[in-house]
Each structure stands twice: as structure tokens, then as C-alpha cells.
Amino acid sequence: MRHGQYRFIAGFLALPLGIYGLFVLWPFVQSIYYSFTDWTGLSPEFKMVGFANYRRMFEDDVFWKSLQHSLLFAVLLPLVTIGLALFLAFMINVGGRRRKGGPAVTGVRGSSFYKIVYFFPQVLSIVIVALLFAFAYNPDSGAINSILRGVGLDGVQPLWLGDPDLALWCVMAVLVWSTVGFFVVLFSAGMASIPADLYEAALLDGAGRAATFFRITLPLLWDTVQSGWVYMGILALGAESFAVVQVMTVGPGGPDYSTTVLTLYVYQTAFRDGQAAYATTIGVALLVVTLAFAAVVMRLGRRERLEY
Amino acid sequence: MKTTETPAPAPLAKVSGDTPPAPRAKREGGVLNVFSHGVLILWAVMVVLPLVWAVMTSFKTDSSIFNSPWALPDRLHFENWGRAWTEADMGDYFFNTLVVVGGSLVGTLVLGSMAAYVLARFEFPGNRFVYYLFVGGMSFPVMLALVPLFYVVNNMGLLNTIHGLILVYIAYSLPFTVFFLTAFFRTLPTSVAEAAFVDGASHSRTFFQIMLPMARPALVSVGIFNFLGQWNQYLLPTVLNTDPDKRVLTQGLVQLAVSQGYKGDWSGLFAGLVMAMLPVLGAYVVFQRQVVAGLTAGAVK
């Protein structure tokens, strides 16, 4: 009986754990090991070189540029996205007209419609979104510049993705566009679980909407905001930023490396330049940045947990 | 506080508009209401406009795409869609994606629920360790593992194969799937499984015939989540699947966009883009509730 149980457990775990170990855990461990070698990826031979790759990385201008952009993504994107999403979610859930005898705060009419529509970009592949906006940004015949022409701003025809100073911001805007809806829905769910008596009490005390938001909604939503922040940061440091930058910017990586991010640099170093070991070194740096980011957000955001 | 509220469940919303006592409060509420709606509509337009623009553009001729990006199509050029489907190989990319996602979705759900069931319902040494091994995978950057992964897959002879891609998709979908389903299996009552076991059903029979059907709502949620993620996957196929005949949709679209630089078939590309958008948007509208449940559960780990 007991014996049969262990056999069953082992049997059920073997295959999932085997596949996961082989394709996820093993490469992950290997990459840290490879970062201490001079492996090119092209030939099976390599030797240990100690910290040579790390020294090289610290003197690599492109690395520092990518790091800078990635950090900008990790700090700015969550700030803008979550700020905007909080604002919209508050409008959806608390912005409704107060009905006599009804609850103190209500959602606007059609709140579920807004939530459904806002979520659209989230289900689309980031590649589709990136391709779509690459066209919209086209300086000559793109949708955005032609809107500008349409409203009489003929003189304002930026090159968007072709302008080294603008390209990075254009790419970021696309990520904001595609993720805001997700957070609106997430925060709406959180706001819906805040008890109505708290809002009623605040209204009786004469609190306006801003005060209600900062004194009641935000503190009670803090845990969700914080985990959303970490989630968005990991996303901005990882695969999503790779796809938008790779698809949208020339090079890829933009004019004069103006949009390169760490993930793209890892990819290019490994699969374009044939420097597998150095690529894993940058990958380790990416891991360190990701973990440090999560730790900092968790620490800065620590507050007393509010029970309700 | 609560006693002063009206006990009637239905608030007389329409009548309150005509009652005289609070005209000022109403006007104030009205202004704010207009403001909220204004802002909300503005963002809704900003979300929908690019999508509508894409659909519209997919029915236009190349010259009108360039000369007047916002003009309506002179007529619906369905031939763009036909060209994208056959000449630009969108049909093949669709088929490849369908096979890869179908295979990995089934694999992910079966293997994920097996692991989750064992981790949720049985105590054994190392249970916590295995659980965190799986769940930890949610937070580390895929990019780091990608370089060695390429060589692991290559050494096994699985590079540029559909089944190789399926195995890798399953592996990278397991962390979230195991996390989600373990939480769900913990909530199922133990009595049913125990009764089945007492009646002589084996552990695996109990699992497949009793526990798995009971877990259907969770399987639907996590299934849709994985469907979207795997359908939209770009990074893994880009690295592991470079055979032009085996491209999945996202790769095919990027390839199409690159090659349009030479061929100039922009309308075909837009038709392809819209074609790739429709299944996921459709699936989302139909399974809206489950999609949201699945996706938001991922953020609140």
C-alpha cells in the first residue's frame, strides 16, 4: 500500500519533471557554467577562462547601453502603465453616478464593456502588436503622421522609429498600450473586493474623489499594485521587450544602438555573432538585474498589511 | 450605518433623477460622470482604433495604403486575404501553429495536472522542494536559458522539428500550470477520492476518472492561458525552429514583413496580420471570463 503510493508518485512526477529539468533547469544551470568559458557555440571545444567574460562585459559600451535601456524599461514602464491603469480602473469602478438609495460608489455604466475592450491588446501576440505599430509609426505613409497632417500639423512629422532620440520612447509606448488593459482588469477585481462601507464612511466625512483614492483605494490595493509592479518589471526586462525591439527597430537595435536592450543583446551575441559564452555572461547579468529589481520593489513597497 | 440604508434590493435609479432634493449634487456627479466617461472612451478609442485600422487596411490596395492611410477602402479587396493565405503561406503557418499548439496544450495539461495532483495531495519527502523547483521557473528570464537550450535541443536531434518545439513549449508552460493547478487540487474535497480508493480504484484510475473531471473549470482556465501564450510564442520558435517550412504564425508574419520590403505586398501583409489576430480575439470574446481569471491569477502569485 505504502509502497504502491510511492511508485504512483514517482510515476506521475517522472515525465513532467524530466521534461522540465531537461529543457528548463539544465540549460539554466549550464548557462552559468558556460559564462566562465570561451565557448563559441560553433565548435564543441572550449576551455575555462575564469572571469574573462565578466571583465569584458564591464568594458563593453554596448552592454552598458543595453543595461541602461533595460533599467529605463523596468522603472518607467511599470510607473506609466500602472499609474494609467489605476486611474482608469478607479474611473471604471468608482466614477459612476451616485444613485439615491443605491451603493455609495458605483461603477460607470458599461464598466464591463470597458474592461473587455481594454483587454484586447493583451491577448494579441506582442509580435502582431509590434508589426502593427511599426506601420503606424512609418514617417511617410504611417497612420500617426497622417493624423498629424490631418489636424494641420504638417510641420510636425517626426521620423519616430528612425530618430535615435525618439525610437526608444516609441517602443515603450507600444508596451504601455498593450499592457494597460491587463492591469485595469486586475485592479478592478481588487477594487471590487473593497467593502462599500469604507467608501460610505469616507463620503460621510466629506472626502472627495482624490482623497478617497489616495486614502482608501490605493492603500487597500497595495499588495496587488506591488505584485503587478514586479510582474511588469520582469516582463519589461524579458521576452516582451525583446520582441518589440527586434521587430520594430532597424538593425535591430535602433540607429546607433539607441534601442538595444539586454535580451536583444544576449540574442544577437549568441546567434548572430557566435559568442555563446559571452552571451550567457550577459544573460547572467540580466538575471541579476531581474532579481535585484524584484528585491528592491518588494523592499521599498513594504507596508503594514491592511486587513479588511 | 447599514440600518439607514433602504432594505429594498432594487434602487429606484430612474426615479431619483426627477426627485427635487439634490439638484446640485446631481450636477456635480454629472460633471464627474462626463469626465470619467470621456477619459474611458478616449482610451477605448485608442485601443480599438489601431485594430480597426488594421482590418480596414487589409481590404485596401497597396497604393491607397500609402497615399491615404485613413481612407476607407474603395471596395473590399478580398483578394488580399486569398493572396496572404496561399502565396504568402499564411495557411501553412496557421497549420503549423495549430499542430504545435494543439500538441503542447494537451501535453501541458496532462503532464501539468499529473504533477500538480501529486504535489497537492500526497505527502512525501521533497514535495516542497519539487514544488518550488517548478514554481521558481516563473520568474527567471527565458533568455538566459536559451543559448544552452539551443544546443540541448540540437544534440537530441530535435532542432527544427515540430515535436521538439512541442516538448519545449510544454517544458516552459509547466511552471505556471503546476502552480495554478496545485492550488486548485488542494481545494477539492478529499472524501470523493478516498471513497473511490476504498472501492478499489487504483491511484491513477482515481486521478483520471474522478479527480480530473472534477478539475475541469481549472483546466479550462489554465488551458486558455496556455493557448494564448503558446499561440503567441515568438522567442522559442525564433531560436529553435529556423526551417522555413515549419514556421509558426508569429515567425511567418515577421518573415512576411521583412520580405515585403522587396515585394511590396503590404495589403497581403495586413491581411495576414488580421488573420492571425482573429482567432485569439474570438477566443477571448467567447471565453472572456476564463481568460481574465487565468491571466490575472498569474500576476498575483
CSV table of C-alpha atoms in Angstrom, one decimal, chain A residues 5-209:
chain,number,residue,atom,x,y,z
A,5,GLN,CA,1.8,5.0,-3.3
A,6,TYR,CA,5.5,5.9,-3.7
A,7,ARG,CA,5.5,4.2,-7.0
A,8,PHE,CA,2.5,6.1,-8.1
A,9,ILE,CA,4.1,9.4,-7.0
A,10,ALA,CA,7.3,8.6,-8.8
A,11,GLY,CA,5.4,7.6,-11.9
A,12,PHE,CA,3.3,10.7,-12.1
A,13,LEU,CA,6.3,13.1,-11.4
A,14,ALA,CA,8.9,11.4,-13.7
A,15,LEU,CA,7.8,12.7,-17.0
A,16,PRO,CA,6.8,16.3,-16.2
A,17,LEU,CA,9.9,16.7,-14.0
A,18,GLY,CA,12.1,15.1,-16.7
A,19,ILE,CA,10.9,17.4,-19.4
A,20,TYR,CA,11.1,20.4,-17.2
A,21,GLY,CA,14.5,19.5,-15.9
A,22,LEU,CA,15.9,18.8,-19.3
A,23,PHE,CA,14.7,21.9,-21.2
A,24,VAL,CA,14.4,24.5,-18.5
A,25,LEU,CA,16.5,23.7,-15.4
A,26,TRP,CA,19.5,22.1,-17.1
A,27,PRO,CA,20.1,24.9,-19.7
A,28,PHE,CA,19.7,27.4,-16.9
A,29,VAL,CA,22.4,25.8,-14.8
A,30,GLN,CA,24.6,25.2,-17.9
A,31,SER,CA,24.4,28.9,-18.9
A,32,ILE,CA,26.0,30.0,-15.6
A,33,TYR,CA,28.8,27.4,-16.1
A,34,TYR,CA,29.3,28.5,-19.7
A,35,SER,CA,29.8,32.1,-18.7
A,36,PHE,CA,33.2,31.1,-17.3
A,37,THR,CA,34.3,29.5,-20.6
A,38,ASP,CA,35.4,30.7,-24.0
A,39,TRP,CA,32.8,28.6,-25.8
A,40,THR,CA,31.7,30.0,-29.2
A,41,GLY,CA,28.8,27.7,-29.7
A,42,LEU,CA,30.1,26.8,-33.1
A,43,SER,CA,32.5,24.1,-32.0
A,44,PRO,CA,32.2,21.7,-29.1
A,45,GLU,CA,35.6,22.6,-27.7
A,46,PHE,CA,36.1,25.3,-25.1
A,47,LYS,CA,38.2,25.9,-22.0
A,48,MET,CA,37.7,27.7,-18.7
A,49,VAL,CA,38.7,31.3,-18.7
A,50,GLY,CA,37.6,32.4,-15.2
A,51,PHE,CA,36.1,35.9,-15.1
A,52,ALA,CA,37.4,37.0,-18.5
A,53,ASN,CA,33.9,37.3,-19.9
A,54,TYR,CA,32.8,39.4,-17.0
A,55,ARG,CA,35.8,41.7,-17.3
A,56,ARG,CA,35.0,42.1,-21.0
A,57,MET,CA,31.4,42.8,-20.2
A,58,PHE,CA,32.3,45.7,-17.9
A,59,GLU,CA,34.3,47.3,-20.6
A,60,ASP,CA,31.7,46.8,-23.3
A,61,ASP,CA,29.9,50.0,-24.3
A,62,VAL,CA,27.0,48.2,-25.9
A,63,PHE,CA,26.4,46.3,-22.8
A,64,TRP,CA,26.2,49.4,-20.7
A,65,LYS,CA,23.9,51.0,-23.2
A,66,SER,CA,21.6,47.9,-23.2
A,67,LEU,CA,21.6,47.8,-19.5
A,68,GLN,CA,20.7,51.5,-19.3
A,69,HIS,CA,17.8,50.9,-21.6
A,70,SER,CA,16.6,47.8,-19.8
A,71,LEU,CA,16.7,49.6,-16.5
A,72,LEU,CA,14.7,52.5,-18.0
A,73,PHE,CA,12.2,50.0,-19.2
A,74,ALA,CA,12.0,48.3,-15.8
A,75,VAL,CA,11.5,51.6,-13.9
A,76,LEU,CA,9.5,53.8,-16.3
A,77,LEU,CA,7.2,51.2,-17.9
A,78,PRO,CA,5.6,50.0,-14.7
A,79,LEU,CA,5.3,53.6,-13.5
A,80,VAL,CA,3.4,54.8,-16.5
A,81,THR,CA,1.4,51.6,-17.1
A,82,ILE,CA,0.3,51.0,-13.5
A,83,GLY,CA,-0.4,54.7,-13.0
A,84,LEU,CA,-2.6,54.9,-16.0
A,85,ALA,CA,-4.3,51.6,-15.2
A,86,LEU,CA,-5.0,52.7,-11.6
A,87,PHE,CA,-6.6,55.9,-12.9
A,88,LEU,CA,-8.7,54.1,-15.5
A,89,ALA,CA,-9.7,51.3,-13.1
A,90,PHE,CA,-10.7,53.9,-10.5
A,91,MET,CA,-12.8,55.7,-13.1
A,92,ILE,CA,-14.5,52.5,-14.1
A,93,ASN,CA,-15.3,51.3,-10.5
A,94,VAL,CA,-15.9,54.5,-8.6
A,95,GLY,CA,-16.7,57.0,-11.3
A,96,GLY,CA,-20.3,56.2,-11.6
A,97,ARG,CA,-23.2,58.5,-10.8
A,98,ARG,CA,-24.5,58.1,-7.4
A,99,ARG,CA,-28.0,56.8,-7.3
A,100,LYS,CA,-30.2,57.6,-4.4
A,101,GLY,CA,-30.6,54.7,-2.1
A,102,GLY,CA,-28.0,52.8,-4.1
A,103,PRO,CA,-24.5,52.0,-3.0
A,104,ALA,CA,-22.2,54.9,-2.2
A,105,VAL,CA,-19.9,54.2,-5.0
A,106,THR,CA,-20.7,52.6,-8.3
A,107,GLY,CA,-19.0,51.7,-11.4
A,108,VAL,CA,-19.8,53.7,-14.5
A,109,ARG,CA,-22.4,52.4,-16.9
A,110,GLY,CA,-20.9,49.9,-19.3
A,111,SER,CA,-18.0,49.1,-17.0
A,112,SER,CA,-17.8,45.5,-18.1
A,113,PHE,CA,-17.7,46.7,-21.7
A,114,TYR,CA,-14.7,48.9,-21.0
A,115,LYS,CA,-12.9,46.0,-19.2
A,116,ILE,CA,-13.5,43.7,-22.2
A,117,VAL,CA,-12.2,46.2,-24.8
A,118,TYR,CA,-9.2,47.4,-22.8
A,119,PHE,CA,-8.1,43.8,-22.5
A,120,PHE,CA,-7.9,43.2,-26.3
A,121,PRO,CA,-4.2,44.0,-26.8
A,122,GLN,CA,-3.3,41.7,-24.0
A,123,VAL,CA,-4.4,38.6,-25.9
A,124,LEU,CA,-2.7,39.6,-29.1
A,125,SER,CA,0.8,38.4,-29.8
A,126,ILE,CA,3.3,41.1,-29.0
A,127,VAL,CA,4.7,40.4,-32.5
A,128,ILE,CA,1.5,41.4,-34.1
A,129,VAL,CA,1.2,44.5,-32.0
A,130,ALA,CA,4.8,45.4,-32.8
A,131,LEU,CA,4.3,44.9,-36.6
A,132,LEU,CA,1.1,47.0,-36.5
A,133,PHE,CA,2.7,49.9,-34.8
A,134,ALA,CA,5.8,49.7,-37.0
A,135,PHE,CA,3.4,50.6,-39.8
A,136,ALA,CA,1.6,53.2,-37.8
A,137,TYR,CA,5.0,54.9,-37.0
A,138,ASN,CA,6.1,54.9,-40.6
A,139,PRO,CA,7.1,58.6,-41.2
A,140,ASP,CA,5.8,58.9,-44.8
A,141,SER,CA,2.6,57.0,-45.0
A,142,GLY,CA,2.0,55.8,-41.4
A,143,ALA,CA,-1.2,56.3,-39.6
A,144,ILE,CA,0.2,58.6,-36.9
A,145,ASN,CA,1.9,61.1,-39.1
A,146,SER,CA,-1.1,61.2,-41.4
A,147,ILE,CA,-3.3,62.0,-38.4
A,148,LEU,CA,-0.9,64.8,-37.6
A,149,ARG,CA,-1.2,66.1,-41.2
A,150,GLY,CA,-4.9,65.8,-41.0
A,151,VAL,CA,-5.2,68.1,-38.0
A,152,GLY,CA,-3.0,70.7,-39.7
A,153,LEU,CA,0.3,69.8,-38.1
A,154,ASP,CA,2.2,69.4,-41.4
A,155,GLY,CA,5.4,70.7,-39.9
A,156,VAL,CA,5.4,68.0,-37.2
A,157,GLN,CA,6.3,64.8,-39.0
A,158,PRO,CA,8.8,63.0,-36.7
A,159,LEU,CA,10.8,60.1,-38.0
A,160,TRP,CA,9.6,58.1,-34.9
A,161,LEU,CA,11.5,54.8,-35.0
A,162,GLY,CA,14.1,56.3,-37.3
A,163,ASP,CA,15.0,59.0,-34.8
A,164,PRO,CA,17.6,57.8,-32.3
A,165,ASP,CA,16.2,60.2,-29.7
A,166,LEU,CA,12.6,59.1,-30.2
A,167,ALA,CA,12.8,55.4,-31.1
A,168,LEU,CA,13.1,54.1,-27.5
A,169,TRP,CA,10.1,56.1,-26.4
A,170,CYS,CA,8.1,54.8,-29.4
A,171,VAL,CA,8.8,51.2,-28.4
A,172,MET,CA,7.9,51.8,-24.8
A,173,ALA,CA,4.6,53.4,-25.8
A,174,VAL,CA,3.7,50.2,-27.6
A,175,LEU,CA,4.3,48.1,-24.5
A,176,VAL,CA,2.2,50.5,-22.4
A,177,TRP,CA,-0.6,50.3,-25.0
A,178,SER,CA,-0.5,46.5,-24.9
A,179,THR,CA,-0.4,46.0,-21.1
A,180,VAL,CA,-2.6,48.8,-19.6
A,181,GLY,CA,-5.8,46.8,-20.1
A,182,PHE,CA,-4.5,43.8,-18.2
A,183,PHE,CA,-3.8,45.9,-15.1
A,184,VAL,CA,-7.2,47.7,-15.4
A,185,VAL,CA,-8.9,44.4,-15.1
A,186,LEU,CA,-6.6,43.2,-12.3
A,187,PHE,CA,-7.1,46.4,-10.3
A,188,SER,CA,-10.8,46.4,-11.0
A,189,ALA,CA,-11.1,42.9,-9.4
A,190,GLY,CA,-9.1,44.3,-6.4
A,191,MET,CA,-11.3,47.4,-6.1
A,192,ALA,CA,-14.5,45.3,-6.3
A,193,SER,CA,-13.5,43.5,-3.1
A,194,ILE,CA,-13.1,46.6,-1.1
A,195,PRO,CA,-16.1,46.8,1.2
A,196,ALA,CA,-18.6,49.6,0.4
A,197,ASP,CA,-18.9,50.8,4.0
A,198,LEU,CA,-15.4,52.2,3.8
A,199,TYR,CA,-16.4,54.4,0.9
A,200,GLU,CA,-19.6,55.4,2.6
A,201,ALA,CA,-17.8,56.4,5.7
A,202,ALA,CA,-15.3,58.4,3.6
A,203,LEU,CA,-18.2,60.2,1.8
A,204,LEU,CA,-19.9,61.0,5.1
A,205,ASP,CA,-16.6,62.6,6.2
A,206,GLY,CA,-16.7,64.7,3.1
A,207,ALA,CA,-13.8,63.1,1.2
A,208,GLY,CA,-13.6,64.0,-2.4
A,209,ARG,CA,-12.6,61.5,-5.1
